[in-house]
XYZ file of N, CA and C in Angstrom:
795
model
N -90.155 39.915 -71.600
C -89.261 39.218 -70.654
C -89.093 37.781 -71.121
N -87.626 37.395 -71.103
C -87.541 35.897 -71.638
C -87.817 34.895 -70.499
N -87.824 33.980 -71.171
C -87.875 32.525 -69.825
C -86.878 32.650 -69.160
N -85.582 33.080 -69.491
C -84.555 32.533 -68.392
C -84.381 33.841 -67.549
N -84.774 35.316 -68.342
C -84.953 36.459 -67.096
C -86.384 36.099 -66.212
N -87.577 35.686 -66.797
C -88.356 35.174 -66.087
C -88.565 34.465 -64.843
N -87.460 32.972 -65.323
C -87.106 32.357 -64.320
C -86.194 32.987 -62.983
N -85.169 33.384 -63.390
C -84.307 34.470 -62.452
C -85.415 35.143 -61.644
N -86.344 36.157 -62.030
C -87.235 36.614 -61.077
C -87.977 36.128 -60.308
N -87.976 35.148 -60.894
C -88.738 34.322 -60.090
C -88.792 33.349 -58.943
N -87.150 33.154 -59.005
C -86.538 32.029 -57.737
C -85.982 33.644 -57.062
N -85.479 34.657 -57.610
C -85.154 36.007 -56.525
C -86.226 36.116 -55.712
N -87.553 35.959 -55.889
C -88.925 36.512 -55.857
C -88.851 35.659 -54.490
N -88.651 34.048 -54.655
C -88.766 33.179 -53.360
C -88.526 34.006 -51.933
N -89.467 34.105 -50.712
C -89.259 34.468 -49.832
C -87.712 33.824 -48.695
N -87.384 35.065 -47.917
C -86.214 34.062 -47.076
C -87.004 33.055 -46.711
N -88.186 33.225 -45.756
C -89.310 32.487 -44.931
C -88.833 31.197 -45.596
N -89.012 31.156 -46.946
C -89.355 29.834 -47.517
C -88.223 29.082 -47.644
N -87.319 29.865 -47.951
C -85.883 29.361 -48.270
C -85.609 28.511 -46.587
N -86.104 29.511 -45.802
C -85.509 29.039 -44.260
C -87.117 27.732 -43.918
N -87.755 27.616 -44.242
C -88.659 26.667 -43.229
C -88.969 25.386 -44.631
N -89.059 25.475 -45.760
C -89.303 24.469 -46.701
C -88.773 24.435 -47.594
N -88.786 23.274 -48.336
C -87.986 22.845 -49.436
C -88.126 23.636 -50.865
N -87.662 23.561 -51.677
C -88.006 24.856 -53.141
C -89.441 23.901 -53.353
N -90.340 24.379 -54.530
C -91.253 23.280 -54.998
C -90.180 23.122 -56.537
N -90.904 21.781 -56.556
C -89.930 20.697 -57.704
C -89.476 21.482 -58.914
N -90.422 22.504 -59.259
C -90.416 23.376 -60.838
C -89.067 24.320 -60.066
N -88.713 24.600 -59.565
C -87.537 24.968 -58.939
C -86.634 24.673 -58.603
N -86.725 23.222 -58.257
C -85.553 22.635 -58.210
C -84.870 22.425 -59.562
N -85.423 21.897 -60.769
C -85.384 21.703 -61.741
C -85.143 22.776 -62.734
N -85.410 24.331 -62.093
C -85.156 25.147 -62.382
C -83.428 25.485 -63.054
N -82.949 25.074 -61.881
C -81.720 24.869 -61.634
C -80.991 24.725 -62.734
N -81.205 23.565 -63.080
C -80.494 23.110 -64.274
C -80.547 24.061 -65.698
N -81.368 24.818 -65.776
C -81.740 25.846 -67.266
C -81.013 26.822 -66.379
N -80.528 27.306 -65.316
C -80.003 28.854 -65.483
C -79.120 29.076 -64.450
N -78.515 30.200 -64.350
C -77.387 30.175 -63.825
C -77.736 30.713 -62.320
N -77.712 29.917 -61.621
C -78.372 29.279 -60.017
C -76.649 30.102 -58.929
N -75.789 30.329 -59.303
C -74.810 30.678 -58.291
C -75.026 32.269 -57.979
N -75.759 33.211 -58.665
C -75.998 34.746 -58.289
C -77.635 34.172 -57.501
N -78.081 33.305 -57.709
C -79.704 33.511 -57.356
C -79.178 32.602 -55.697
N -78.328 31.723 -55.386
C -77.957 31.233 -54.062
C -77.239 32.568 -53.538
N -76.102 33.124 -54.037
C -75.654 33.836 -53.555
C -76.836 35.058 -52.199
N -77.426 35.285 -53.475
C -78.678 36.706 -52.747
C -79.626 35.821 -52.387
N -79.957 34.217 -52.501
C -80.572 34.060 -51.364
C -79.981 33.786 -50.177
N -78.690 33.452 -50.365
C -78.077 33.492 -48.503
C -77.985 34.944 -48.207
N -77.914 36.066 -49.384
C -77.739 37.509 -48.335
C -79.253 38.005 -48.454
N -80.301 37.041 -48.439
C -81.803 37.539 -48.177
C -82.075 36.802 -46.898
N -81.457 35.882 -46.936
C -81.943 35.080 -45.139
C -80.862 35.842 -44.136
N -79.384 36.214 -44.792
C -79.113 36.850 -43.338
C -79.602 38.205 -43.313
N -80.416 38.733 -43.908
C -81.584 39.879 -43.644
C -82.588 39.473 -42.444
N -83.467 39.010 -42.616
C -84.136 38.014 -41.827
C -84.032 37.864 -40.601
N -84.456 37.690 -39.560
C -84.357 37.740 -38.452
C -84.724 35.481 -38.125
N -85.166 35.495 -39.196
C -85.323 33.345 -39.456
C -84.014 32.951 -39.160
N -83.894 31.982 -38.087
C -82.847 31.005 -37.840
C -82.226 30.437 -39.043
N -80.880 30.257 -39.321
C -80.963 29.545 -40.362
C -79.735 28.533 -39.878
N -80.118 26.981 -40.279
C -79.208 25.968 -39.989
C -78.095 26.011 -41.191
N -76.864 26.121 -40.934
C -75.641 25.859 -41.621
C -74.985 24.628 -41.669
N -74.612 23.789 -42.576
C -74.360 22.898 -42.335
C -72.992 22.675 -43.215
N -71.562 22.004 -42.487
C -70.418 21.771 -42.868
C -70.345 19.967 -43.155
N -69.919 19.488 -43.977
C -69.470 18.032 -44.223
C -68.343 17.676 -45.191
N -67.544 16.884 -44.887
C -66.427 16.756 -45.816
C -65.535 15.383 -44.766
N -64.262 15.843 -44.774
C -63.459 14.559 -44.449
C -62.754 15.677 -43.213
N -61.390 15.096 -42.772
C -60.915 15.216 -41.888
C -60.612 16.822 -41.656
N -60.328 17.479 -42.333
C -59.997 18.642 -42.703
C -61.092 19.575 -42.067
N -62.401 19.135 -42.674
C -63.258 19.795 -42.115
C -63.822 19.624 -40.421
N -63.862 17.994 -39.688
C -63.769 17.751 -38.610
C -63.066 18.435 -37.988
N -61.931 18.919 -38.338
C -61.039 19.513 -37.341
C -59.861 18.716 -36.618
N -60.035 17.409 -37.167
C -59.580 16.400 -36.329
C -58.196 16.454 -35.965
N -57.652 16.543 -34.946
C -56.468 16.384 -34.545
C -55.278 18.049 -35.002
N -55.157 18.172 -36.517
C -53.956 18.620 -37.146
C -54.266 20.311 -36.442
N -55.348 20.707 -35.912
C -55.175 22.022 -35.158
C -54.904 22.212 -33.930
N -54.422 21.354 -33.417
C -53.802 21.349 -31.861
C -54.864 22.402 -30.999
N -56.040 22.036 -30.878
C -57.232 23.059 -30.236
C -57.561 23.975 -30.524
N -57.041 24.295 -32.096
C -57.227 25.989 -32.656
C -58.727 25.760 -33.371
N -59.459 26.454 -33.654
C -60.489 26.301 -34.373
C -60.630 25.868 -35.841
N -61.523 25.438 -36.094
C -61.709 24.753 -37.341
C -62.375 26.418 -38.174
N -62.590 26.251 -39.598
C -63.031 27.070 -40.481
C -64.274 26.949 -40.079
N -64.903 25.758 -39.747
C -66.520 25.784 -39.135
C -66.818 26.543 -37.702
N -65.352 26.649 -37.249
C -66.203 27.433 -36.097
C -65.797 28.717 -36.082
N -65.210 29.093 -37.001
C -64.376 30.367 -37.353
C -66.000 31.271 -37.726
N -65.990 30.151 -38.916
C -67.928 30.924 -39.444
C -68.305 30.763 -38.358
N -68.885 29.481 -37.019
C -69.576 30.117 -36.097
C -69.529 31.320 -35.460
N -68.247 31.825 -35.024
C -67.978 32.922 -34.367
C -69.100 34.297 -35.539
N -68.829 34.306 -36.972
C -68.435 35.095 -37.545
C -70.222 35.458 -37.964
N -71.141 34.552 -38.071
C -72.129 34.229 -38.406
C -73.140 34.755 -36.550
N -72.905 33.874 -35.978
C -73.665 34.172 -34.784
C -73.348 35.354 -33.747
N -71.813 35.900 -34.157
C -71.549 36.886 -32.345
C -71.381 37.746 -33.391
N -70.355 37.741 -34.350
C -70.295 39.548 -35.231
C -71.699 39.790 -36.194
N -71.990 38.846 -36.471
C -73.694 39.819 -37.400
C -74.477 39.480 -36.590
N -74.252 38.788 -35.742
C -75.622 39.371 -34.946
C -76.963 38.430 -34.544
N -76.413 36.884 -35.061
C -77.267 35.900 -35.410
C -77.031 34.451 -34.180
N -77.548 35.080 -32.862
C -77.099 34.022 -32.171
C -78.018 32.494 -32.034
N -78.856 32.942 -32.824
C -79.909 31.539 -33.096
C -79.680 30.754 -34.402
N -78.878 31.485 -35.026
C -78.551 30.516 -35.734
C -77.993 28.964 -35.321
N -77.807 27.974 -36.154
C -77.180 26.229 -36.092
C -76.237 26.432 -36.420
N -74.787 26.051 -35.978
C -73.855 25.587 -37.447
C -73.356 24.233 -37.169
N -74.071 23.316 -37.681
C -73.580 21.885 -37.791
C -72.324 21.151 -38.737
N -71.618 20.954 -37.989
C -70.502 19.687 -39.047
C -70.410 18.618 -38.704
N -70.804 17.855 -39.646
C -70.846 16.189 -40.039
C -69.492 15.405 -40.237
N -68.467 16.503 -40.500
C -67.476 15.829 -41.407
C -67.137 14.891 -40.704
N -66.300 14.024 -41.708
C -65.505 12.478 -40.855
C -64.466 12.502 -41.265
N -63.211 11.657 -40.356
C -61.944 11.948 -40.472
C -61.931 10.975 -41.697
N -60.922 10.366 -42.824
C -60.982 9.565 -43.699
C -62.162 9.435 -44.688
N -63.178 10.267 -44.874
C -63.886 10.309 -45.771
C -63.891 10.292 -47.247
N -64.468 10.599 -48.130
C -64.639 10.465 -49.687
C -65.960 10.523 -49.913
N -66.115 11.046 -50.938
C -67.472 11.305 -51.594
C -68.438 10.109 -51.221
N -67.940 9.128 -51.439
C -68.913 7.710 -51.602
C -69.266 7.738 -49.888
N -68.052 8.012 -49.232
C -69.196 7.899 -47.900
C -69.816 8.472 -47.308
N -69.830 9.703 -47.600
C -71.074 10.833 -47.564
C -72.227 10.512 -48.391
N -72.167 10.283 -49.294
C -72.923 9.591 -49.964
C -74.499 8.994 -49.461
N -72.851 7.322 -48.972
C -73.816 6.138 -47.968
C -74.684 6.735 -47.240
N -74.183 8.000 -46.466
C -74.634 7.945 -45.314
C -75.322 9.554 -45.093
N -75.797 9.956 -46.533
C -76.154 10.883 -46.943
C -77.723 11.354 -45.522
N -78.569 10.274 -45.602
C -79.785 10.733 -45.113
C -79.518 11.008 -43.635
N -78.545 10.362 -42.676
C -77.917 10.631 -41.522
C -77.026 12.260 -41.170
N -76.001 12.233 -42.347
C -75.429 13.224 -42.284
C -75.837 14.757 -42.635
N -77.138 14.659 -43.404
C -77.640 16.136 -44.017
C -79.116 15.856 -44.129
N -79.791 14.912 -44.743
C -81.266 15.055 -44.775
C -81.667 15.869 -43.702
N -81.858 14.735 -42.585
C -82.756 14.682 -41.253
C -82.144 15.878 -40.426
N -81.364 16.778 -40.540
C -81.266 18.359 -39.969
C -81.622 18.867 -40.721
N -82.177 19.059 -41.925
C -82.649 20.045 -42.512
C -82.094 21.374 -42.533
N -81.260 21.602 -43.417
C -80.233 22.702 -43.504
C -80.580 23.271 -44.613
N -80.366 24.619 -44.834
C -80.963 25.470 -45.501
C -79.457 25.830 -46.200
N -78.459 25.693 -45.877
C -77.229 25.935 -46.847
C -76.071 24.779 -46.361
N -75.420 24.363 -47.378
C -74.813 22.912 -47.097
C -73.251 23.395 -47.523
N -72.552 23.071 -46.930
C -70.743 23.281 -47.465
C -69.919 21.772 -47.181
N -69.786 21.612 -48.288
C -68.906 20.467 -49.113
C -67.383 20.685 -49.227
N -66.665 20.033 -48.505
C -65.699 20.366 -48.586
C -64.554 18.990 -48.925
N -64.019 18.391 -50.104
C -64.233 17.101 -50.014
C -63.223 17.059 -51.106
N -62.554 15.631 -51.969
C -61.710 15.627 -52.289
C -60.100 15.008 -52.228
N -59.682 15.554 -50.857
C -58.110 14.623 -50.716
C -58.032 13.431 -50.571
N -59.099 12.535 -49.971
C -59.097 11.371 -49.614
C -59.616 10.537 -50.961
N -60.520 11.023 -52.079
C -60.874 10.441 -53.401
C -59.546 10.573 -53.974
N -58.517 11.382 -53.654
C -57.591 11.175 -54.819
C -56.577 10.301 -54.202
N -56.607 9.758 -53.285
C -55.476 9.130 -53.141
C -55.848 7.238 -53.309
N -54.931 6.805 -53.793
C -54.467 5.848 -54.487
C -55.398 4.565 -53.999
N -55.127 4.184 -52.596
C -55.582 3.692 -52.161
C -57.357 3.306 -51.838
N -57.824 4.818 -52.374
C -59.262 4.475 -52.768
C -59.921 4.205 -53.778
N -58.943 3.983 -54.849
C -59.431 3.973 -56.358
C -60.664 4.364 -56.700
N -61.055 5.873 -56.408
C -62.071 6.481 -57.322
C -61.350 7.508 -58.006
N -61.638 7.552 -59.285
C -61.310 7.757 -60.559
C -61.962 9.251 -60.268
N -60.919 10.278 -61.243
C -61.538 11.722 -61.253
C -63.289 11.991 -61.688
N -63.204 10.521 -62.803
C -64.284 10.749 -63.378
C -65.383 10.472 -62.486
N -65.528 9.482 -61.343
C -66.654 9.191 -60.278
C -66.552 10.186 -59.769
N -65.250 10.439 -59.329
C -65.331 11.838 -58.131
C -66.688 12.971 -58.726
N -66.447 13.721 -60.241
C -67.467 14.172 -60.659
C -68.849 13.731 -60.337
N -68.948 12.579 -60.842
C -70.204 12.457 -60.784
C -70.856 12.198 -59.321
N -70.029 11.599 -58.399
C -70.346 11.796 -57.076
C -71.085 13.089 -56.572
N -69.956 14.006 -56.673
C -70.369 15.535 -56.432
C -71.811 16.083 -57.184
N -71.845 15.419 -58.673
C -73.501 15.675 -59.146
C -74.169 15.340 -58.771
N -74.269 13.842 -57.808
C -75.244 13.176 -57.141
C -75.737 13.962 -55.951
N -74.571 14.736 -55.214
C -74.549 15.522 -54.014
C -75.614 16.599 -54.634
N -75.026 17.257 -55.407
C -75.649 18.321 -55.776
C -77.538 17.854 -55.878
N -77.622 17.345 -56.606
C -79.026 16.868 -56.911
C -79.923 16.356 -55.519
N -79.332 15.549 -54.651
C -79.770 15.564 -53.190
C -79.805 17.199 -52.504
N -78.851 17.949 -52.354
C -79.023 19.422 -51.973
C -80.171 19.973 -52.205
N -79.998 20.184 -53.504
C -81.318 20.865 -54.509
C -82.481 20.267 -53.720
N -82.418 18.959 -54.123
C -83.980 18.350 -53.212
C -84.460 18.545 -52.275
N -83.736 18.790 -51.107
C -83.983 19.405 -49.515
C -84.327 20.711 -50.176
N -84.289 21.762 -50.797
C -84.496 22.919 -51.031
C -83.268 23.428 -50.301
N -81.885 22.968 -50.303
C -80.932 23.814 -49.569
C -79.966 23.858 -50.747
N -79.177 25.054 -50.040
C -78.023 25.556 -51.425
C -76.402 24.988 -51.119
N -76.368 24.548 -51.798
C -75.051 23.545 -52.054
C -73.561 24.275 -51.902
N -72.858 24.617 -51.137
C -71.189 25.752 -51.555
C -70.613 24.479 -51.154
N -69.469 24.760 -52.514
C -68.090 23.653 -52.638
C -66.903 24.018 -52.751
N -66.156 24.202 -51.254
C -64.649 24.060 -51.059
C -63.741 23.303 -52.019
N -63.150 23.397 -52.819
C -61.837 22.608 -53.119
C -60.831 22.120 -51.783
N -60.501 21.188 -52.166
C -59.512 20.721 -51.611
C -58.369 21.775 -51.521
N -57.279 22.360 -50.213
C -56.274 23.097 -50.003
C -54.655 22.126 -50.740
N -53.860 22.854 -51.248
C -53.068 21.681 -52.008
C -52.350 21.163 -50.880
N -50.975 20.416 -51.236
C -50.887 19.786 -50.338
C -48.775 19.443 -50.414
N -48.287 18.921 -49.715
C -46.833 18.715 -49.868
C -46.821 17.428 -50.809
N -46.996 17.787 -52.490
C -46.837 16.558 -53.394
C -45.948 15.369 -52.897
N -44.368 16.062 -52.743
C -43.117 14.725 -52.704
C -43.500 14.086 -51.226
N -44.835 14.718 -50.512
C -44.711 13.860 -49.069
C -45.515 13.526 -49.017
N -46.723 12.919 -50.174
C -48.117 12.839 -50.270
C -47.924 12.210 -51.552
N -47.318 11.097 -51.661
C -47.055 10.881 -53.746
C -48.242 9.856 -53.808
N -49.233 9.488 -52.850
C -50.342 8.440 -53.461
C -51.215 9.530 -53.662
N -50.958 10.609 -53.309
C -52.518 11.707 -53.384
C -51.440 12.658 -54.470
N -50.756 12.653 -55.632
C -50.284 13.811 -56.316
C -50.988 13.728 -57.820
N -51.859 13.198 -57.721
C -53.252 13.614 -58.627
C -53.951 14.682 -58.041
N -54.140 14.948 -56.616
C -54.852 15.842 -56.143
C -55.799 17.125 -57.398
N -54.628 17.586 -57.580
C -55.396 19.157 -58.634
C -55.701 18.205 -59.792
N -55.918 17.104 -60.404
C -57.041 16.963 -61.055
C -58.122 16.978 -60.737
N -58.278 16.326 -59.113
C -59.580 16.442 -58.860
C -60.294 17.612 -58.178
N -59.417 18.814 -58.097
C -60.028 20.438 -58.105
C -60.874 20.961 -59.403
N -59.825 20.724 -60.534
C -60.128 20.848 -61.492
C -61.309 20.151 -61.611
N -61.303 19.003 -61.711
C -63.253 18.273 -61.955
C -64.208 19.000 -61.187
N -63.851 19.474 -59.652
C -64.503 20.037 -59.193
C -65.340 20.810 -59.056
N -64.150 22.393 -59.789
C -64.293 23.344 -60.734
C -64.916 23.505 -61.832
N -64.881 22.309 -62.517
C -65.439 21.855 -63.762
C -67.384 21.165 -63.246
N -67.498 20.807 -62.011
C -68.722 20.237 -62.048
C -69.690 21.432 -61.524
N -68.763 22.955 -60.707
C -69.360 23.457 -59.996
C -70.038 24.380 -61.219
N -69.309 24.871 -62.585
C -69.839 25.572 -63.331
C -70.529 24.942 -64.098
N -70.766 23.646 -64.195
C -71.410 22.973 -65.243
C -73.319 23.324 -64.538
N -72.882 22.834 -62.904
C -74.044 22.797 -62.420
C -74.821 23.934 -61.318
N -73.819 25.007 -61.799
C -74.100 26.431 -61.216
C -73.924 26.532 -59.969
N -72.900 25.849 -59.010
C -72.678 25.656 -57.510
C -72.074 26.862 -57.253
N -71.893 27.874 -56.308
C -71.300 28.432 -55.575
C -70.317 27.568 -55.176
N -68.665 28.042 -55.622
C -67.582 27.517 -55.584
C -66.431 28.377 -55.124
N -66.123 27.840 -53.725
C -64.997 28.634 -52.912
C -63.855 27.662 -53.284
N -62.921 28.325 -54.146
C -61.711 28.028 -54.683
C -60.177 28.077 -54.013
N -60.397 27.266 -52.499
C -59.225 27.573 -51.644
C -58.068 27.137 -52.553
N -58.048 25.726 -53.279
C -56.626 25.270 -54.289
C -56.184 26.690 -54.353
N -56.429 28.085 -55.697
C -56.094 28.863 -56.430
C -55.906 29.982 -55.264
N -56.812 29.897 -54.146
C -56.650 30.919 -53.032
C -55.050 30.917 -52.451
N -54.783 29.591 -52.371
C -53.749 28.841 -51.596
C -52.282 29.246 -52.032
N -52.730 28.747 -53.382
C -51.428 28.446 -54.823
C -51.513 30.594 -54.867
N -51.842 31.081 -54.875
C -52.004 32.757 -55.449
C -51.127 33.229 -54.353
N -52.817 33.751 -53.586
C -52.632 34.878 -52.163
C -51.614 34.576 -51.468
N -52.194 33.369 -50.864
C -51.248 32.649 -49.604
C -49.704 32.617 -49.869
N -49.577 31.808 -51.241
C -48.130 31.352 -51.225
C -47.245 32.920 -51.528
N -48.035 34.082 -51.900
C -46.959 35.287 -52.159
C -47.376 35.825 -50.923
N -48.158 35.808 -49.603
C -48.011 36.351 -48.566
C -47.081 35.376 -47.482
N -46.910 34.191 -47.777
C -46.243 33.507 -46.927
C -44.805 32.944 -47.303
N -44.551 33.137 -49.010
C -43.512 32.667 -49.456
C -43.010 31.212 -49.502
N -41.605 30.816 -49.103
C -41.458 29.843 -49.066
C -41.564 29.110 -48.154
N -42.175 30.052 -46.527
C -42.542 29.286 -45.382
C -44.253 28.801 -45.431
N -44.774 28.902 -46.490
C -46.025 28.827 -46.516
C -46.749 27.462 -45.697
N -46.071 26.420 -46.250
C -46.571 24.941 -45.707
C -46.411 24.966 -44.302
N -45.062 25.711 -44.135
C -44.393 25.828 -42.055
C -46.069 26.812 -41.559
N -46.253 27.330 -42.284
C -47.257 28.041 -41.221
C -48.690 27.913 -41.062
N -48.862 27.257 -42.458
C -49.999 26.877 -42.669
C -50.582 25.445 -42.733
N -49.876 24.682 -42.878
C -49.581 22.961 -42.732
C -49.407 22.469 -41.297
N -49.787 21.069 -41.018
C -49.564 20.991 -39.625
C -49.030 19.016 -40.239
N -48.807 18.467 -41.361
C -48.724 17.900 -41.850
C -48.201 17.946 -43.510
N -47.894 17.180 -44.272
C -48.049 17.413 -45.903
C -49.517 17.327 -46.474
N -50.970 17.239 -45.356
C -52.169 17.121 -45.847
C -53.232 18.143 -45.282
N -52.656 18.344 -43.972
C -53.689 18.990 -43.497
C -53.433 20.165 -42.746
N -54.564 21.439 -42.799
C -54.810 22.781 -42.543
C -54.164 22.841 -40.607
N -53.106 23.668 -40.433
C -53.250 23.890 -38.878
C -54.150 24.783 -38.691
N -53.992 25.505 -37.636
C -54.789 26.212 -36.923
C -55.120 28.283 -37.678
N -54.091 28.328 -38.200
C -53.653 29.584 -38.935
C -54.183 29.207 -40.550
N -53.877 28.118 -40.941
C -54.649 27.701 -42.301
C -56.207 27.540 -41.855
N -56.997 27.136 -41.325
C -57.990 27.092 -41.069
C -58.390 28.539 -40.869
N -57.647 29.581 -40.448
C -57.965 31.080 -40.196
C -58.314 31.314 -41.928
N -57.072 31.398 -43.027
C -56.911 31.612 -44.005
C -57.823 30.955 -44.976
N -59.199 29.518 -44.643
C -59.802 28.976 -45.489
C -60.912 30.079 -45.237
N -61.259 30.424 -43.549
C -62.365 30.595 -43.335
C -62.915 32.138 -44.092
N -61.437 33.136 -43.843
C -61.491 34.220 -44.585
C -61.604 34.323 -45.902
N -61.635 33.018 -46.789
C -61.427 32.928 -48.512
C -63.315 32.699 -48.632
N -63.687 31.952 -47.737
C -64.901 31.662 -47.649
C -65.686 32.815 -47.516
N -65.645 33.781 -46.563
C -66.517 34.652 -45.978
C -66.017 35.823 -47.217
N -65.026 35.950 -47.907
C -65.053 36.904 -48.959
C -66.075 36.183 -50.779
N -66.167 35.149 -50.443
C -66.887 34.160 -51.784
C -68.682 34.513 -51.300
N -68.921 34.306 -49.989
C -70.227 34.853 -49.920
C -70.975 36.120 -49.439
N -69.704 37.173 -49.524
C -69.560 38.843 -49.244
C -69.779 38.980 -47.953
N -69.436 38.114 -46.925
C -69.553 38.749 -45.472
C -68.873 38.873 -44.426
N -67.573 38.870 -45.284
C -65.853 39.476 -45.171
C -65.928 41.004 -44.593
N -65.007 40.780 -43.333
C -64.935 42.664 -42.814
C -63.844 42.320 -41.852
N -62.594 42.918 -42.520
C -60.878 42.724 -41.677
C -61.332 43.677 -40.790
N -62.468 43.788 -40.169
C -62.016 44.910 -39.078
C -62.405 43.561 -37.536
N -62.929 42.898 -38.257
C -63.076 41.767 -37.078
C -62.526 41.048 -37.129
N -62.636 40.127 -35.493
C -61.471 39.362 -35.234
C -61.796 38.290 -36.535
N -62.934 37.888 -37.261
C -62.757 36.568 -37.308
C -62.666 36.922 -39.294
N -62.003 37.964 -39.348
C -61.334 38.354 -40.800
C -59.938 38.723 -40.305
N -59.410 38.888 -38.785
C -58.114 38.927 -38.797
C -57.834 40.335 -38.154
N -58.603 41.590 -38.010
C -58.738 42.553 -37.325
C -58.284 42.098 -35.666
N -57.834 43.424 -34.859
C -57.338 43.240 -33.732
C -58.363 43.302 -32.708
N -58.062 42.473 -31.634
C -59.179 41.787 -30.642
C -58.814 42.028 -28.957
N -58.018 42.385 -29.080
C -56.825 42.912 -27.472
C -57.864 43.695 -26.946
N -58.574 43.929 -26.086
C -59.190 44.889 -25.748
C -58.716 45.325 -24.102
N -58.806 46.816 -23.736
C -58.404 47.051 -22.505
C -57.044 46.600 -21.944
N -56.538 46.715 -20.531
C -55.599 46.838 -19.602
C -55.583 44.616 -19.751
N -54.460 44.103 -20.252
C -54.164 42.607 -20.001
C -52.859 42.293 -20.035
């Protein structure tokens, strides 16, 4: 057996228990970096929702993810997973916390890193982040944006929690021209998530693919509530791209899009 099948068995081997109540030990965290860490997060989030262990979820990013305003009271993708996580599998003790802030950027998650994620202690973290670094007015460069996100990553790892990174959803370029760099900074994204083995939910390519040949040329009308941000039906469409990236996708429920009418109404 080589070191790097070695290693593999060996972070599989980690109990949920442990994954859910303490941090990895350091030779594990560090692990990380020698091998390819996105199949070994994957089956450890489908070894804790085995488990009958609480597990805290935790959402952070910028406005998009808050929910703020652009869904006119429809649910956010964070509470889409709440529904989907606690009432259909079965997990009503679970947490699902979101931090996000409206106007955010990497750097201020960052700042305010030990507030927003340390001190809950979350056992899986979702990053969702991006539109606000690319636009003009904040002058961070694709290239910080990267390394921002490595800094994130390396704080994750340290809590012993597993890191998943949303791309940014695209956006109405000609009505958004200080943010039409945007898909470079997917691309870095993309580029930092395989460098550093992140579990990476790829809404940009979800968006630009699925969406735009199921919705056509009304795509932005139905899914936009702005030229930036997700309405209430796009937030349906992130949450389902998500729950198929960590296999716990099932269209027969409401919160994959299955019918929910029940009885005489």
């Amino acid at each position: 057996m080589n070191l790097k099948t070695l290693l593999l068995f060996s972070l599989l081997s980690c109990s949920a228990t442990t994954f859910a109540n303490e941090p990895l030990i350091p030779e594990h965290v560090s692990a990380y970096a020698k091998t390819d860490s996105v199949q070994i997060d994957k089956q450890a989030i489908a070894d804790l929702l085995k488990t009958k262990t609480p597990i805290t979820w935790l959402f952070t990013g910028n406005s998009i993810t808050q929910g703020a305003k652009h869904t006119h009271g429809y649910r956010t993708y964070s509470e889409i997973f709440f529904e989907r996580v606690r009432y259909e599998m079965g997990r009503p003790r679970d947490i699902i916390i979101n931090t996000a802030v409206s106007g955010n950027a990497t750097v201020d998650i960052l700042k305010d890193f030990d507030w927003r994620v340390s001190h809950l202690k979350p056992q899986v973290v979702f990053l969702m982040i991006g539109t606000n670094d690319a636009s003009e007015k904040r002058n961070i460069s694709v290239e910080q944006y990267g390394k921002n996100l490595e800094k994130f990553v390396d704080q994750i790892r340290a809590l012993g929690a597993i890191p998943v990174f949303l791309s940014p959803t695209p956006i109405l370029e000609e009505e958004a021209v200080e943010r039409k760099n945007l898909k470079q900074y997917v691309v870095k994204m993309e580029e930092i998530t395989k460098k550093r083995s992140v579990i990476f939910v790829n809404q940009w390519h979800y968006w630009n693919t699925e969406l735009k040949a199921k919705y056509k040329d009304q795509w932005s009308k139905q899914l936009l509530n702005d030229p930036l941000h997700p309405n209430g039906l796009g937030h349906k469409e992130m949450a389902i791209n998500l729950f198929k990236e960590l296999g716990i996708f099932d269209p027969k429920q409401p919160s994959g899009g299955g019918p929910y009418y029940e009885g005489v109404h």
